[in-house]
Every structure is written in C-alpha cells, then in structure tokens.
C-alpha cells in the first residue's frame, strides 16, 4: 500500500512556535514547521556525514536498487504528493501531477545511469607518458546542501537531489519557507525506503536556515532561486571555499521565424508564459516575431490567452501567485511597460487582483522596460515585432540572463539555436529540454552556472580523481633528481620533432 504523503507528519509541528505554510488560494494554514537554527542545521550535516560514508560504501548497484524503490514509492504516492504541492503553491492539480512525473523520470534516469557515467574509466596517457596507465574516477563529494525555491517545490530541488544521491552523496535539503511540507514529504518518503541512515534530510526555516546550511560544512551547495539570493549564497560559501552550483531565473524568449507553424508557436508562447501563473524559471517572458507574421501570431496569442480560466479551483488553468511579494513586482513591470509606451492587448494594470493575476499580453514594449529586462514571474508576455531573426538573436543575447529559449522555424531552428547565448533551447516546442533527463539543465550569465540533470548533472556532484599507474620503466627517466644530463636534452629533441612543426 502506498505510504501517505502528509505535510503534518511526521516532522511538521502543529504549534504556534513554528512558522506556518499557507495555501495561497485561501490563506489557510497547511501546517506549522519548525525554524531550524544554526545548531540544528549543523547537527543535520553531522548526521549526514556518517550517512554519506555508508551510502558511498553501498556502491552503485545497491544505491540504484534503493533509488529505484524510492521512485516506485513516489509513483504510488503521486496523487498525495501532488495534492500537497497544490496546497502549498496553489497550482492547478494537473500541473502538480505533471511536476511529479518529472520528478519520477529524473530519479529513474539518475539511478539507472550513475554507474555508466561515473565508474572509473581509462584514458590515453599520450606519447610522452606512454609508460603510465591513466584513469579517471568520479568520487562523491560527501554531503551536498540543496537550497530550493517554491515554484516547482518537488521537481526543482529533485533535479539536484536525485543526481547527488545517485552519485553517492548524502543530502541536506532546505526547501523554501513557502513549501516546507513538500520537502518533508520527499524526505519521509525516502526514509521509508532507506531507513538505515539519514541519507536525505530536510531542514526547514527562513533564509537564515539556508545561510546556516551554507556555513555548516557541506562539501558542495546546490542553489536554485533568485539571482539576488544566489549572490548572498556565493558570498557565504566563499568563506569556506565551498563550491556551488547556481540555478537562477531568466527572461526567456521565444523566437518566431517567417516560415514557422504559427498555430504551434502561439500555443507554445501562451502555455510557456502562463503555465504555473508564469512562475517558471524557463517560462516564456518575451516573444520576438519577424514582421511578416507578427500580426497573425499576435492575434493567435491574444485569442488563446482570452480562453484561460484563472482561479483557485484545481481544474482552473492558472492558479494564484504563490509568493505575495511577487505581486508587487508583476504590477510594477506591467506599469513600467505601459508607461514606456507599451500597449496591453489583454489585461493591464487591472489584471492584478491578489492573490490572482489575470493573463496580460503586451506589445510595443521598449527593450529598456523592466518587463523585458527583468524576470516578471507572472502570467505576462511581451510580443516584439523584429525585422528578421538576426535582430531577434541580437536582442535576446543583449540580456544579462541566459537560461532557456525556444525557436519556431521550419528550416533554420538548429542554426538559430546555436547562436543564442543560453543554456538550453527548444526548437519548435517549448521547455521540452527540462523533461529529457539525459540533457544538462542550467544557464549562463545572471541565470547561473553549473549543470543539473543528465551525465553532466551526475558529474556536477562528483569529484574527478586522476590516477596513473606505472606500466614499465621509461627509456628516458626525467622525473627524478638522478636523471642523467642527456635525458632532458633527448626529451627536448623528441618534443621539437613532434610538436615544433
Ligand atoms: P529566493 O532566491 O527568494 O529563495 C531561494 C531559496 O533560498 C529559498 O529556500 C530561500 O529561503 C533561500 N534563501 C533566502 N535567503 C537566503 C540566504 N541568505 N542564504 C541561503 N539561502 C537563502 O527564490 P524563490 O524561492 O523566490 O524562487 C524563485 C526564483 O527561483 C526565481 O528567480 C526562479 O526563476 C528561480 N528558479 C530557477 C530555476 C532554475 O533551475 N534555474 C528553477 C526554479 C526557480 P526562504 O524561501 O525561506 O526565504
């Protein structure tokens, strides 16, 4: 029988001394959680250190077996986990279920591929060092700290947690203060399958708890969240030279060529911009469309957007804005776009009715508006008419973020994709790369660095170790004080002959 995933069990505290997680649709308390202080976070990392040794020594096959059992448990618990995601974020039920599907697909891939990607492999030693056999091993770091956001409270942190665990690390996870129950549900589900050691633990609290995790002696920290917080996290981690993976937001663009399938492009633009009320790091924030098809595409976007239902029912298309402070940002971006000469074709200032924001489609917004330069993280989209895709590429690449992008073109998709300064591109679809577990996920510029997902994600949570083993005594022995004076001369002659031409 599936184990119940319940935010009130076993670690949530129904006590006014803790902090509440709230249902953004109603403002009701979902559960109270404790705010873990410095000492509690240090204790969790100390427990994780022991667990990490045990987990590492299990080896790939045993870890794989346990992680696949966890995947099966999460699959059985999918509906309960999705309900909890809905309660803490307010997102529609099927969006939460799709999030769980992503969690399961990535966990499965990480578990199945860790050994193939990370087992020791031989490499060539080269002509000058042919007397050595060389190999690279990938060793787990030990304890990985994971700090996650609230918008995809299961999928986003699991993009680090699954790969870190599969690589042989223990994990201490600090979820967003808005979604602590989802974090605890994930850890409880793991503990039921791996009861022997606390290989995956959760600490809950506000930003200070996250800062404590950065200082608690973790061997690497995987952060997903805003660029502003990323800078603080990096500064804290710099105190102890703790390495970091940084996954931040973006202002992702969708580019539409004159020969594109406009029905598909409009559908992708609207879904990519509005899904999860626009609270998606790789959500579409702006569309650049060539002048030949701009009018038709804009009309299609407007028509599709008008069909969307906003509300707190599980079956609505768009739920509330999860983080109340974000509403001010969305309001300010819409106001700035209009003040700078933009036109709202759908919605406008009146679209903001907390905790909901109705969809907004803006055109003629200058590139200097915050609606273009900054992440809005709401159900808004700006549509820009350009002379051609060269101009579109130039405008996209001028931004300081570079997370994902989408290109709609019948003939030039991959070519345009190769010119975009970002980490991921979907050609003739949107956001699809996030659902392909074998692909790396991450950005450039203010969107962060390092990669989760795929083989690169497994290596991100491993330290490469180089090993050489002497196969035979070299003819010319130079790495010794006992070398004869002619040895270096001979080596130089060989080097000049080999490389000097
Ligand atoms: P925040 O940056 O506000 O918070 C992220 C996490 O950091 C939270 O758990 C937060 O805790 C914690 N935190 C806050 N202050 C500190 C600190 N000083 N030291 C350590 N940790 C701290 O981001 P949001 O939660 O608002 O998430 C939204 C952002 O995440 C958006 O910009 C979005 O684009 C980005 N994102 C990026 C993704 C990617 O893969 N590239 C995926 C999903 C989202 P608390 O909540 O308790 O304050």
Coordinates of C-alpha atoms and ligand atoms in Angstrom, one line a residue, residues 147-152 156 174-178 205-212 214 223-230 232-233 236 247-250 280-282 323 326 375 377 403 441-442 447 452, ligand 1:
X147 CA 18.5 25.0 -1.3
X148 CA 15.3 25.1 -3.3
X149 CA 12.6 27.5 -4.4
X150 CA 8.8 27.2 -4.1
X151 CA 7.6 27.4 -7.7
X152 CA 8.3 23.7 -8.5
X156 CA 13.4 21.8 -9.0
X174 CA 16.4 23.3 2.8
X175 CA 13.1 23.9 1.0
X176 CA 11.6 27.4 0.6
X177 CA 9.8 28.7 3.6
X178 CA 6.6 28.6 1.4
X205 CA 13.1 27.7 8.1
X206 CA 13.6 31.1 6.5
X207 CA 16.6 32.5 4.6
X208 CA 18.7 32.3 7.8
X209 CA 18.4 28.5 7.8
X210 CA 19.6 28.4 4.2
X211 CA 22.6 30.6 5.2
X212 CA 23.3 28.3 8.1
X214 CA 26.0 27.2 3.6
X223 CA 21.2 26.5 -5.0
X224 CA 18.1 27.2 -7.0
X225 CA 16.4 30.6 -6.6
X226 CA 16.8 34.2 -7.5
X227 CA 20.0 35.9 -8.7
X228 CA 19.9 38.3 -5.7
X229 CA 19.9 35.4 -3.2
X230 CA 22.5 33.5 -5.3
X232 CA 24.4 36.1 -0.9
X233 CA 24.8 32.3 -1.1
X236 CA 28.6 32.9 2.3
X247 CA 20.5 27.8 -10.9
X248 CA 18.7 31.2 -11.1
X249 CA 15.9 32.8 -13.1
X250 CA 15.7 34.2 -16.6
X280 CA 8.5 29.1 -14.1
X281 CA 12.3 29.8 -14.3
X282 CA 12.3 28.7 -18.0
X323 CA 4.6 34.4 -3.1
X326 CA 5.8 38.9 -6.3
X375 CA 12.2 38.4 -14.6
X377 CA 7.5 35.7 -12.8
X403 CA 18.6 30.3 -19.1
X441 CA 20.0 21.9 -17.4
X442 CA 21.4 25.3 -16.4
X447 CA 21.0 32.7 -14.8
X452 CA 22.0 19.6 -13.1
Ligands
LIG1 P1 14.8 33.0 -3.5 O1 16.1 33.4 -4.0 O2 14.0 34.0 -2.7 O3 14.9 31.8 -2.5 C1 15.5 30.5 -2.9 C2 15.9 29.8 -1.6 O4 17.0 30.4 -0.9 C3 14.8 29.6 -0.6 O5 14.8 28.4 0.0 C4 15.1 30.7 0.4 O6 14.6 30.5 1.7 C5 16.6 30.6 0.4 N1 17.3 31.7 1.0 C6 16.9 33.0 1.1 N2 17.9 33.8 1.6 C7 19.0 33.0 1.8 C8 20.3 33.2 2.3 N3 20.7 34.4 2.6 N4 21.2 32.2 2.3 C9 20.8 31.0 1.9 N5 19.5 30.7 1.4 C10 18.6 31.7 1.4 O7 14.0 32.4 -4.7 P2 12.5 31.9 -4.7 O8 12.2 30.8 -3.7 O9 11.6 33.1 -4.7 O10 12.4 31.2 -6.2 C11 12.1 31.9 -7.3 C12 13.4 32.1 -8.1 O11 13.9 30.8 -8.4 C13 13.1 32.7 -9.5 O12 14.0 33.7 -9.8 C14 13.2 31.5 -10.4 O13 13.5 31.9 -11.7 C15 14.3 30.7 -9.8 N6 14.2 29.3 -10.3 C16 15.3 28.8 -11.0 C17 15.3 27.6 -11.5 C18 16.4 27.0 -12.3 O14 16.5 25.8 -12.3 N7 17.2 27.8 -12.9 C19 14.1 26.7 -11.3 C20 13.1 27.3 -10.4 C21 13.2 28.6 -10.0 P3 13.2 31.2 2.1 O15 12.2 30.9 1.0 O16 12.9 30.6 3.3 O17 13.5 32.7 2.1

